[in-house]
Amino acid sequence: MSRAVMIASTVVWLLLVLILPFSGVVTAAFSEGTASMVNALTSREATHAFTITGIVTVIVVLFNGIVGTMLAFELARGKRQTKRLSAVLHAIVDLPFSVSPVIAGLMILLIFGPSTMLGTFFGHIGVKIVFALPGMVLATIFVTFPLMVREIAPVLTAIGTTAEEAAATLGAGPVRTFWTVTWPMIRWAVGYGLVLTMARSVGEFGAVLVVSGNIMNQTQTATTLIYQHAVNNEMVAANSIAFVLGMFSACVLLVLEWMKQRKEGKKDAHRSAAVGKAIWIVSSR
Amino acid sequence: MRIEVRQLEKRFGSFQAVDNVSFSIEQGQLVGLLGPSGGGKTSILRMLAGLEMPDQGEIFFDGKIVNPIPPQKRGIGFVFQHYALFPHMDVFENIAYGLRVQKRKKAVIRERVYELLHIVGLEGMEKKYPHQLSGGQKQRVALARALAPEPKLLLLDEPFSAIDAQVRKELRRWLRGLIEQLGMTTVFVTHDQEEAIELADQLIVVREGKVEQQGTPWDIYRNPVSPFIASFVGETNRWQGPVKLAGFPELDRFHGSLFIRPEWIHMRREGGPGHEKGMVKQIRYQGGRWQIEVELANGLHLLTFIQGDHHIFSLGQQVSIWIERALGFTDKEVRAFECASPKTVNAPALSSV
C-alpha cells in the first residue's frame, strides 16, 4: 500500500516539475504554428546567441577537459606534505558548487571590470574581458570547473597505482603505461565529465548574464536570450529556444545513459551518483 | 641472478620503514622475506623492483649497482598482492603485455603466451577477463604475466594472502615446483611463517625495518637468534628463568627467557631419570593431532602435540615429561640447553613428534 503511494507521489512529482513545464514549453513554442517558431529560431539574434553559446561551450569543454583532468591527477595522486593542504585544495575545487553563479559573475566583474586595475591593463593592450567573450568563458569555466575533477578523481583513487606499477615492471614507460593502462580505466569517467561540462555550459545563465551585459548580437547566449524574450513578453520566441535547449538536454541524458552502459558493471555507486548529478544539472535549467 | 643489498634505508615521513638492511641472495634461490605486518618487508621488495627509491644504501644485481635503474629496465617480474591485472584486457593480453612492450613478433608472442597458459594450467582461459576469474586463477595469470618477458628475478608480494586456505596450500606446492623447474631467483614476502617455512630455501626474518635473522628454515626454526624469532617462527612454550627442571641443572641459575618447542617435549606414562611429573590439564583435537597442555609439579605449564587419532591420554592423568632441549635468551646471549639425562629409558616413548 505505502509502496503504491510512494510510486504515485513520485509520478505526480515528476509530472508537476518536469513533464508539465516542458509540455508547457512545447505547447507555447508551437502555439502560433511551426512557421513562427522557425522564424524565432532563425532570427539573427537567435542564431547569433546559439553561436555564442556554442563557442563558449567548446572553449570551456576543451579547457576543463585538459586542466580538470590534470588537476584530478594532482588531487588523487599528488604527493603532498600535509593533509591540511589537501583539504584546502579539495575545498577550492568544490567552491563553485557552493557559490551562486551570480556571485561568480560578480567576482569576475569586480576583478576585470573596466574601472579595475586588471581591467584597465587588459583594456590598454586591447583585450576586453568583461562584457565580452573572455569574461563569459571565464565565468562558465568557474561554474563548471568541479565537474571534471569530481568525475575523474574518485576513479583514479579507486583504481590505485598498482596496475601502473605492474606495467612498469613489465617494461612499459610512462607514456605507454598511460595510454594502455590508465586511460582505458578512466576514459568513461573523462567522457562523462566532458558531457556534464558541456550540458552545464550550455545551460549556464546567472554568471554569464552578469559578465556578458547581455548585449544583443554580441554577448547574448541562448539562455540569456530566452530571458530577454521572456522579459519582453515574446513568449513564442522564448519557448522556441527553450524547446531547443530542452531537446538538447534530453539528448545529453541519452548520451549519459549510453555511457553508463559502457562503464561496465563495476563502480555502481559512483555511476549512480553521477547520473543523479546529471539529472540534477540538466533539470535545473 | 645474484642479489646483494647493502645498508638499505627507507623512511616514509617520520616512519623508518627499512633500517640498515643488508643481505645477499644466491642465484636460483627461493627466498622468503618473513615478518609481522608493517615490518618493512614489502618496502624492501619494492626497492628491489625499483618501485621505491632507497634513501640510502645500495642494491646490486650480479655485482652491478641498480639503484639508478628504473623498474622497466631491471629485468624483474613482480606479482602484486592483489594481482593488479589490467581489468580491460583479457587473459591473453594481460600475459602478452610485457612481450608487446618488447616489440616481439606476433607469432612469438602467441607462442609464448600459450606456453605460459600451459605452464600455469589456464589453457582455454585466454579470452576471459580478470573479473571472470577466481582468486587462484587471477594469481596464476599474474604469475604468467610476470614470467612472460623472462625476468631474471621474480618478486612476489604476499602471493597467497588473498586466496582461500585450501587453494593456498595447493598453489604453494605448485609454485614451489614451478620455480624449482625454472631455476629462477625468487624473493617473496609473507607474514605467514608456515608458508615461509614450506616455500623458502632461505628465510630473511624482518622486524621493525631490520633483518633479525637470515638462514634456512631449519636453522631459523631450530636456532632462533632472538626471543622474537623463537616465538614468531613456529609454536613454542615460553618460561621465565630461573626454573627447576629435571635434566637441566643449569636452569637453576639462568636468568632470562626460556623457549621449548612442543616437539622437544616427550610425554610418557611412566617416568625415569631426567623426567618431570605432570598432569594433563587440557586436551584438544586438531585434526590428525592432539594438543595437550600439561601442568608440571613445579606449577609450570607446557603445550605439546601428539600425532594420531587415538585417545592416549585423558584429562587429569598423571604423566611423565622428558624434555630434550631448551633455548635460553638473555640480553647478551643465546644458549641451547640439552638434557643431561639420556633419552634411553625403559618406558616406551608414546610421542615424539
XYZ file of C-alpha atoms in Angstrom:
638
model
C 0.000 0.000 0.000
C 2.586 2.533 1.111
C 4.675 1.399 -1.804
C 1.905 2.301 -4.213
C 1.517 5.680 -2.515
C 5.225 6.353 -2.890
C 5.238 5.398 -6.544
C 2.156 7.505 -7.192
C 3.573 10.545 -5.435
C 6.817 10.201 -7.351
C 4.912 10.111 -10.620
C 2.868 13.140 -9.579
C 6.027 14.967 -8.581
C 7.680 14.168 -11.918
C 4.555 15.301 -13.680
C 4.481 18.607 -11.799
C 8.134 19.617 -12.004
C 9.294 18.040 -15.238
C 6.644 16.916 -17.669
C 4.055 19.685 -17.198
C 6.548 22.562 -17.508
C 8.201 21.021 -20.530
C 4.898 20.330 -22.262
C 4.034 23.951 -21.469
C 7.218 24.971 -23.266
C 6.409 22.748 -26.215
C 2.811 23.987 -26.494
C 3.852 27.629 -26.241
C 6.626 27.146 -28.810
C 4.198 25.694 -31.346
C 1.228 27.874 -30.329
C 1.492 30.148 -33.373
C 2.411 27.410 -35.777
C 5.672 25.916 -36.865
C 6.479 28.860 -39.106
C 6.722 31.460 -36.354
C 8.773 29.035 -34.286
C 11.201 28.534 -37.127
C 11.265 32.295 -37.579
C 12.098 32.796 -33.940
C 14.854 30.225 -34.134
C 16.400 31.512 -37.346
C 16.294 35.209 -36.485
C 19.633 36.972 -36.469
C 19.785 37.328 -32.672
C 18.805 33.681 -32.134
C 21.430 32.227 -34.479
C 23.978 34.601 -33.007
C 23.037 33.567 -29.481
C 23.306 29.873 -30.372
C 26.711 30.527 -31.946
C 27.969 32.316 -28.841
C 26.695 29.511 -26.631
C 28.453 27.044 -28.929
C 31.766 28.931 -28.897
C 31.752 29.350 -25.115
C 30.867 25.686 -24.658
C 33.618 24.417 -26.958
C 36.297 26.534 -25.268
C 35.109 25.612 -21.780
C 34.904 21.881 -22.564
C 38.414 21.899 -24.056
C 39.860 23.887 -21.164
C 38.174 21.919 -18.402
C 38.821 18.666 -20.219
C 42.558 19.212 -20.070
C 43.047 21.253 -16.896
C 40.354 19.381 -14.989
C 41.901 16.007 -15.849
C 45.350 17.191 -14.829
C 44.031 18.606 -11.573
C 42.190 15.349 -10.883
C 45.527 13.532 -11.218
C 47.187 16.034 -8.926
C 44.445 15.708 -6.308
C 44.284 11.919 -6.436
C 47.950 11.129 -6.936
C 49.954 14.201 -5.937
C 52.443 13.794 -3.122
C 51.614 16.491 -0.621
C 53.353 17.151 2.631
C 50.286 17.814 4.745
C 46.726 16.616 4.957
C 45.581 20.183 5.567
C 46.860 21.363 2.191
C 44.955 18.503 0.594
C 41.750 19.529 2.347
C 42.202 23.145 1.259
C 42.745 22.083 -2.375
C 39.615 19.942 -2.327
C 37.603 22.784 -0.827
C 38.828 25.174 -3.520
C 37.858 22.755 -6.273
C 34.379 22.384 -4.801
C 33.903 26.116 -4.253
C 31.923 26.704 -7.482
C 29.367 24.106 -6.330
C 28.565 26.192 -3.293
C 28.900 29.680 -4.759
C 25.908 31.087 -6.616
C 26.737 31.629 -10.324
C 25.569 35.232 -9.995
C 28.206 35.802 -7.327
C 30.767 34.118 -9.565
C 29.848 36.606 -12.288
C 30.097 39.491 -9.838
C 33.562 38.368 -8.772
C 34.735 38.491 -12.364
C 33.185 41.963 -12.727
C 34.983 43.105 -9.587
C 38.332 41.754 -10.788
C 38.231 42.534 -14.502
C 35.637 45.348 -14.671
C 36.522 48.448 -16.762
C 37.396 50.595 -13.723
C 39.611 47.985 -12.025
C 43.381 47.719 -12.275
C 43.349 44.466 -14.239
C 40.503 45.699 -16.427
C 42.430 48.867 -17.254
C 45.535 46.838 -18.007
C 43.753 44.479 -20.380
C 41.924 47.445 -21.917
C 45.261 49.067 -22.693
C 46.544 46.011 -24.512
C 43.283 45.842 -26.407
C 41.670 42.842 -24.717
C 38.161 43.292 -23.479
C 37.264 40.793 -20.782
C 34.062 41.927 -19.162
C 31.003 42.344 -21.426
C 32.869 40.199 -23.965
C 33.575 36.549 -24.756
C 36.651 36.116 -22.486
C 34.643 37.068 -19.385
C 31.828 34.718 -20.347
C 34.278 31.898 -20.875
C 35.908 32.654 -17.501
C 32.536 32.673 -15.768
C 31.480 29.388 -17.355
C 34.822 27.770 -16.584
C 34.416 28.787 -12.958
C 30.900 27.379 -12.725
C 31.704 24.062 -14.451
C 35.187 23.556 -13.073
C 34.467 20.907 -10.393
C 32.605 18.596 -12.787
C 35.647 17.054 -14.498
C 37.681 16.811 -11.310
C 34.858 15.248 -9.337
C 34.229 12.657 -12.052
C 37.839 11.582 -12.535
C 39.498 11.930 -9.118
C 37.367 9.251 -7.370
C 38.004 6.813 -10.222
C 41.744 7.459 -10.004
C 41.648 6.881 -6.264
C 39.634 3.694 -6.700
C 41.897 2.132 -9.337
C 45.055 2.968 -7.386
C 48.505 2.804 -8.886
C 49.335 -0.903 -8.767
C 48.213 -1.627 -12.321
C 50.536 1.155 -13.485
C 53.325 -0.234 -11.352
C 52.688 -3.637 -12.880
C 53.065 -2.095 -16.336
C 56.350 -0.506 -15.239
C 57.737 -3.836 -14.005
C 56.769 -5.291 -17.390
C 58.938 -2.702 -19.093
C 56.394 -0.082 -20.150
C 57.419 3.583 -19.952
C 55.160 6.305 -18.523
C 53.584 7.308 -21.850
C 52.812 3.746 -22.858
C 51.509 3.000 -19.371
C 49.195 5.984 -19.504
C 47.661 5.100 -22.867
C 47.453 1.330 -22.420
C 46.645 1.054 -18.710
C 45.474 4.303 -17.101
C 43.451 5.806 -19.950
C 41.260 2.750 -20.619
C 40.350 2.705 -16.938
C 39.394 6.403 -16.739
C 38.158 7.178 -20.257
C 34.460 6.788 -19.456
C 34.826 8.998 -16.410
C 36.542 11.590 -18.611
C 33.786 11.305 -21.221
C 31.161 11.592 -18.541
C 32.827 14.670 -17.113
C 33.037 16.240 -20.571
C 29.361 15.649 -21.299
C 28.365 17.052 -17.911
C 30.569 20.087 -18.502
C 29.006 20.591 -21.890
C 25.467 20.337 -20.530
C 26.246 22.750 -17.724
C 27.973 25.229 -20.082
C 25.066 25.304 -22.494
C 22.636 25.833 -19.645
C 24.654 28.402 -17.688
C 22.683 31.589 -17.096
C 23.408 33.599 -13.955
C 27.159 34.091 -14.160
C 27.046 34.703 -17.910
C 24.206 37.214 -17.588
C 26.219 39.287 -15.108
C 29.521 39.336 -17.024
C 28.135 39.482 -20.567
C 25.910 42.517 -20.129
C 23.500 40.564 -22.370
C 24.242 42.704 -25.452
C 22.149 41.509 -28.364
C 24.116 40.136 -31.326
C 27.323 40.494 -29.315
C 27.376 38.721 -25.982
C 23.959 37.195 -25.847
C 23.753 33.444 -25.318
C 20.804 31.123 -25.830
C 19.813 31.241 -22.163
C 20.125 34.991 -21.781
C 18.150 35.426 -24.997
C 15.321 33.341 -23.529
C 15.415 35.650 -20.528
C 15.215 38.726 -22.707
C 12.363 37.360 -24.813
C 10.504 36.468 -21.624
C 11.032 39.953 -20.201
C 9.784 41.451 -23.479
C 6.794 39.087 -23.301
C 7.759 37.412 -26.621
C 6.674 34.026 -25.368
C 6.769 32.116 -28.661
C 10.393 33.080 -29.237
C 11.357 32.377 -25.612
C 9.695 28.974 -25.606
C 11.066 28.024 -29.012
C 14.636 28.454 -27.808
C 13.755 26.778 -24.519
C 12.375 23.886 -26.532
C 15.639 23.506 -28.459
C 17.677 23.591 -25.239
C 15.272 21.103 -23.675
C 15.724 18.702 -26.582
C 19.465 19.142 -26.263
C 19.232 18.195 -22.573
C 17.245 15.101 -23.468
C 19.968 14.101 -25.933
C 22.636 14.680 -23.288
C 20.730 12.410 -20.925
C 20.585 9.722 -23.598
C 24.323 10.019 -24.209
C 24.997 9.803 -20.470
C 22.759 6.762 -20.255
C 24.661 5.139 -23.103
C 28.000 5.959 -21.461
C 26.731 4.468 -18.240
C 26.254 1.173 -20.091
C 29.801 1.411 -21.362
C 31.248 1.985 -17.929
C 30.826 -1.780 -17.324
C 29.424 -3.459 -14.282
C 31.797 -2.163 -11.621
C 31.726 1.201 -9.898
C 27.965 1.196 -9.368
C 27.846 3.661 -6.517
C 29.983 6.121 -8.392
C 27.905 5.811 -11.501
C 24.508 6.291 -9.925
C 25.827 9.348 -8.129
C 26.971 10.724 -11.472
C 23.627 10.054 -13.104
C 21.865 11.722 -10.188
C 24.105 14.717 -10.638
C 23.484 14.739 -14.394
C 19.751 14.716 -13.922
C 20.029 17.482 -11.385
C 22.156 19.610 -13.667
C 20.069 19.059 -16.758
C 16.794 19.638 -14.944
C 17.995 22.665 -13.014
C 17.573 24.871 -16.044
C 70.583 -13.544 -10.623
C 72.690 -12.861 -7.552
C 71.440 -10.083 -5.329
C 73.274 -8.083 -2.757
C 71.737 -5.430 -0.573
C 73.906 -3.130 1.497
C 72.763 -0.874 4.324
C 69.392 -0.142 2.817
C 67.348 2.636 4.435
C 63.851 3.917 3.691
C 61.743 6.454 5.547
C 58.148 7.431 4.977
C 57.769 10.754 6.756
C 58.874 10.111 10.291
C 58.402 6.352 9.982
C 61.573 4.344 9.464
C 60.278 1.545 7.248
C 63.640 -0.039 6.445
C 66.582 0.422 8.762
C 70.120 -0.522 7.747
C 69.225 -3.755 5.975
C 71.926 -5.888 4.378
C 71.669 -9.363 2.919
C 72.637 -11.367 -0.111
C 70.775 -13.901 -2.192
C 72.466 -16.520 -4.356
C 71.484 -17.345 -7.932
C 68.477 -19.646 -8.144
C 67.455 -19.396 -4.511
C 63.870 -19.142 -3.362
C 63.973 -16.639 -0.549
C 61.214 -15.625 1.843
C 61.084 -12.231 3.492
C 59.193 -13.094 6.647
C 57.954 -10.814 9.370
C 54.956 -9.202 11.008
C 52.809 -6.777 9.013
C 54.199 -3.277 8.732
C 57.720 -4.521 9.363
C 59.223 -3.245 6.125
C 59.248 -6.440 4.025
C 57.165 -5.028 1.214
C 59.270 -1.857 1.160
C 62.394 -3.982 0.681
C 60.726 -5.916 -2.131
C 59.567 -2.712 -3.807
C 63.084 -1.292 -3.607
C 64.427 -4.453 -5.239
C 61.891 -3.866 -8.016
C 62.754 -0.185 -8.331
C 59.209 0.866 -7.457
C 60.551 2.641 -4.398
C 63.815 4.556 -4.162
C 66.002 3.810 -1.150
C 67.009 6.832 0.930
C 70.364 5.216 1.465
C 72.206 2.007 0.677
C 72.925 0.046 -2.461
C 71.305 -2.788 -4.327
C 73.457 -4.947 -6.627
C 72.189 -7.390 -9.251
C 75.019 -9.698 -10.372
C 77.563 -7.291 -8.918
C 76.154 -4.294 -10.768
C 74.579 -1.435 -8.831
C 70.934 -0.983 -9.865
C 69.867 1.981 -7.699
C 69.561 4.407 -10.635
C 67.914 1.831 -12.919
C 64.112 2.223 -13.230
C 61.826 -0.811 -12.780
C 61.348 -1.040 -16.554
C 64.996 -1.936 -17.063
C 65.734 -4.180 -14.086
C 64.715 -7.446 -15.721
C 62.339 -8.379 -12.939
C 58.912 -9.931 -12.737
C 56.628 -8.674 -9.981
C 53.472 -10.327 -8.696
C 51.390 -7.901 -6.669
C 49.454 -8.793 -3.563
C 46.107 -8.185 -5.248
C 47.479 -9.225 -8.671
C 46.956 -5.805 -10.324
C 45.750 -7.421 -13.548
C 44.707 -4.997 -16.277
C 40.901 -5.123 -15.968
C 40.202 -4.031 -19.538
C 42.405 -6.702 -21.111
C 41.633 -10.392 -21.407
C 43.949 -13.059 -20.057
C 45.855 -13.312 -23.340
C 46.509 -9.560 -23.498
C 47.482 -9.420 -19.831
C 50.115 -12.096 -20.328
C 51.243 -10.627 -23.657
C 51.709 -7.114 -22.235
C 55.399 -7.367 -21.403
C 56.119 -9.062 -24.732
C 54.309 -6.336 -26.657
C 56.403 -3.757 -24.830
C 59.477 -5.624 -26.051
C 58.044 -5.445 -29.587
C 58.331 -9.177 -30.168
C 56.882 -10.670 -33.314
C 53.197 -11.562 -33.222
C 53.814 -15.260 -33.740
C 56.446 -15.283 -30.995
C 54.058 -13.564 -28.581
C 51.314 -16.039 -29.386
C 53.581 -18.989 -28.858
C 54.966 -17.647 -25.572
C 51.516 -16.780 -24.186
C 50.177 -20.251 -24.981
C 53.272 -21.807 -23.466
C 52.683 -19.811 -20.262
C 48.975 -20.637 -20.233
C 50.049 -24.254 -20.322
C 52.629 -23.785 -17.558
C 50.156 -22.120 -15.209
C 47.365 -24.504 -16.166
C 44.952 -21.992 -17.671
C 44.597 -23.359 -21.185
C 41.373 -22.224 -22.811
C 41.002 -19.225 -20.493
C 42.783 -16.728 -22.762
C 39.581 -14.923 -23.750
C 38.356 -14.440 -20.183
C 38.550 -11.084 -18.419
C 40.007 -10.695 -14.927
C 36.606 -10.157 -13.301
C 35.519 -13.559 -14.621
C 38.346 -15.385 -12.823
C 38.633 -16.816 -9.310
C 41.341 -15.606 -6.936
C 43.581 -18.572 -7.662
C 43.187 -18.110 -11.418
C 43.987 -14.400 -11.180
C 47.072 -15.318 -9.217
C 48.157 -17.673 -11.995
C 47.553 -15.035 -14.665
C 49.573 -12.508 -12.643
C 52.373 -15.030 -12.403
C 52.251 -15.853 -16.113
C 52.279 -12.143 -16.943
C 55.330 -11.592 -14.736
C 57.119 -14.605 -16.233
C 56.355 -13.815 -19.879
C 59.267 -11.407 -20.544
C 61.642 -13.980 -18.995
C 62.800 -11.980 -15.972
C 65.971 -12.937 -14.160
C 64.416 -12.186 -10.794
C 60.879 -12.948 -9.677
C 59.395 -10.883 -6.848
C 56.144 -11.867 -5.135
C 54.343 -9.674 -2.618
C 52.203 -11.738 -0.217
C 51.383 -14.047 -3.112
C 48.784 -16.152 -1.310
C 47.204 -13.737 1.143
C 44.030 -13.224 -0.860
C 43.372 -16.896 -1.576
C 41.266 -19.441 0.330
C 43.226 -21.562 2.787
C 42.544 -24.767 0.871
C 43.623 -23.442 -2.528
C 46.561 -21.677 -0.920
C 48.262 -24.905 0.153
C 47.808 -26.421 -3.257
C 49.039 -23.293 -5.034
C 52.044 -23.101 -2.725
C 53.196 -26.574 -3.608
C 52.598 -25.907 -7.298
C 54.548 -22.628 -7.196
C 57.438 -24.248 -5.367
C 57.634 -26.921 -8.075
C 57.366 -24.380 -10.874
C 60.128 -22.159 -9.514
C 62.398 -25.140 -8.941
C 61.775 -26.179 -12.518
C 62.509 -22.687 -13.886
C 65.537 -22.213 -11.641
C 64.820 -18.536 -11.270
C 65.982 -16.427 -8.337
C 62.812 -15.646 -6.437
C 62.020 -13.426 -3.473
C 58.620 -13.480 -1.839
C 57.142 -11.574 1.063
C 54.925 -13.209 3.632
C 53.758 -12.759 7.205
C 52.759 -16.415 7.384
C 55.584 -18.407 8.959
C 54.103 -21.715 7.888
C 54.065 -20.556 4.272
C 57.600 -19.198 4.571
C 58.984 -22.421 6.014
C 57.234 -24.564 3.425
C 58.255 -22.499 0.398
C 61.656 -20.991 1.007
C 65.233 -22.269 0.692
C 66.341 -19.255 2.689
C 64.459 -17.049 5.074
C 65.166 -13.450 5.938
C 63.212 -12.502 9.030
C 62.458 -8.790 9.080
C 61.125 -6.935 12.069
C 60.661 -3.195 12.549
C 62.684 -2.492 9.443
C 65.669 -4.584 10.473
C 66.901 -8.013 9.432
C 66.572 -10.109 12.544
C 67.960 -13.358 11.137
C 68.819 -14.967 7.830
C 69.196 -18.667 7.281
C 67.500 -21.842 6.126
C 64.051 -22.501 7.584
C 65.578 -25.332 9.609
C 68.242 -23.036 11.036
C 65.799 -20.363 11.973
C 63.371 -22.780 13.486
C 65.924 -24.695 15.488
C 68.377 -21.911 16.338
C 66.479 -18.659 16.541
C 68.731 -15.766 17.489
C 66.147 -13.801 19.440
C 63.064 -14.348 21.578
C 61.065 -12.633 18.850
C 62.059 -15.191 16.234
C 61.619 -18.069 18.659
C 58.018 -17.040 19.241
C 57.239 -15.773 15.703
C 58.504 -18.807 13.807
C 56.793 -21.991 14.922
C 54.959 -22.750 18.158
C 56.735 -22.556 21.408
C 56.457 -22.634 25.191
C 57.878 -19.621 26.916
C 59.047 -19.530 30.507
C 60.905 -17.023 32.562
C 64.103 -18.407 34.159
C 65.426 -19.490 36.555
C 63.379 -22.686 36.844
C 63.924 -26.063 38.425
C 63.716 -28.656 35.704
C 64.852 -32.255 35.851
C 67.747 -32.896 33.497
C 68.633 -29.195 33.256
C 70.663 -28.307 36.371
C 71.979 -25.070 34.809
C 68.492 -23.611 34.584
C 68.529 -23.085 38.359
C 70.854 -20.177 37.776
C 69.674 -18.959 34.378
C 68.086 -15.512 34.341
C 66.363 -14.963 31.035
C 63.615 -16.225 28.721
C 63.325 -19.939 28.059
C 61.768 -21.392 24.927
C 60.809 -25.020 24.498
C 59.379 -26.232 21.183
C 56.442 -28.648 21.507
C 58.395 -31.303 19.630
C 61.230 -31.173 22.154
C 58.762 -32.399 24.773
C 58.149 -36.123 25.110
C 55.225 -37.442 27.142
C 55.237 -40.854 28.740
C 53.005 -42.752 31.112
C 55.941 -43.706 33.329
C 58.969 -41.709 34.241
C 62.674 -42.298 34.633
C 65.798 -40.269 35.275
C 65.514 -36.726 33.972
C 61.712 -36.848 33.892
C 59.278 -34.324 35.335
C 55.955 -35.341 36.778
C 52.913 -33.607 35.413
C 49.179 -33.741 34.991
C 47.138 -33.381 31.807
C 45.143 -30.147 32.133
C 43.606 -29.849 28.695
C 43.263 -31.910 25.520
C 42.218 -30.528 22.165
C 41.830 -32.457 18.951
C 43.250 -30.509 15.994
C 42.631 -32.933 13.152
C 45.369 -35.531 12.927
C 46.989 -34.466 16.158
C 46.214 -33.724 19.789
C 47.212 -30.534 21.504
C 47.875 -31.334 25.154
C 48.508 -28.924 27.974
C 50.387 -30.332 30.947
C 50.920 -28.769 34.334
C 54.240 -29.792 35.837
C 54.724 -30.489 39.550
C 56.542 -27.171 39.876
C 53.440 -25.318 38.592
C 54.738 -24.534 35.083
C 52.567 -25.184 32.042
C 53.644 -26.836 28.777
C 51.926 -27.266 25.411
C 52.804 -30.223 23.251
C 51.351 -32.204 20.374
C 50.782 -35.879 19.848
C 50.236 -37.166 16.350
C 47.496 -39.666 15.663
C 43.823 -40.228 16.132
C 43.767 -42.466 19.193
C 42.920 -41.303 22.675
C 46.162 -41.942 24.506
C 45.908 -39.565 27.417
C 42.920 -38.394 29.354
C 42.178 -35.276 31.305
C 43.697 -35.245 34.803
C 46.015 -38.163 34.023
C 49.435 -38.240 35.677
C 52.219 -38.305 33.083
C 55.986 -38.102 32.851
C 57.638 -35.421 30.774
C 61.086 -35.668 29.263
C 62.403 -32.512 27.673
C 65.163 -32.869 25.159
C 66.164 -29.288 24.572
C 65.524 -25.727 25.675
C 66.675 -22.378 24.360
C 67.601 -19.577 26.718
C 67.807 -15.919 25.825
C 69.348 -13.173 27.897
C 70.136 -9.668 26.775
C 73.661 -10.805 25.959
C 73.463 -14.345 24.695
C 71.523 -17.252 23.316
C 72.111 -20.636 24.894
C 70.895 -24.045 23.872
C 70.435 -26.401 26.819
C 70.443 -30.128 26.148
C 69.017 -32.588 28.623
C 71.756 -34.022 30.839
C 69.944 -37.351 31.257
C 69.973 -39.785 28.377
C 66.819 -40.328 26.380
C 67.021 -44.115 26.616
C 64.716 -45.275 29.365
C 62.760 -48.412 29.953
C 59.377 -46.934 29.385
C 58.384 -46.817 25.733
C 58.043 -43.349 24.280
C 54.475 -42.571 23.347
C 55.189 -39.446 21.489
C 57.944 -37.944 19.543
C 56.582 -35.558 17.012
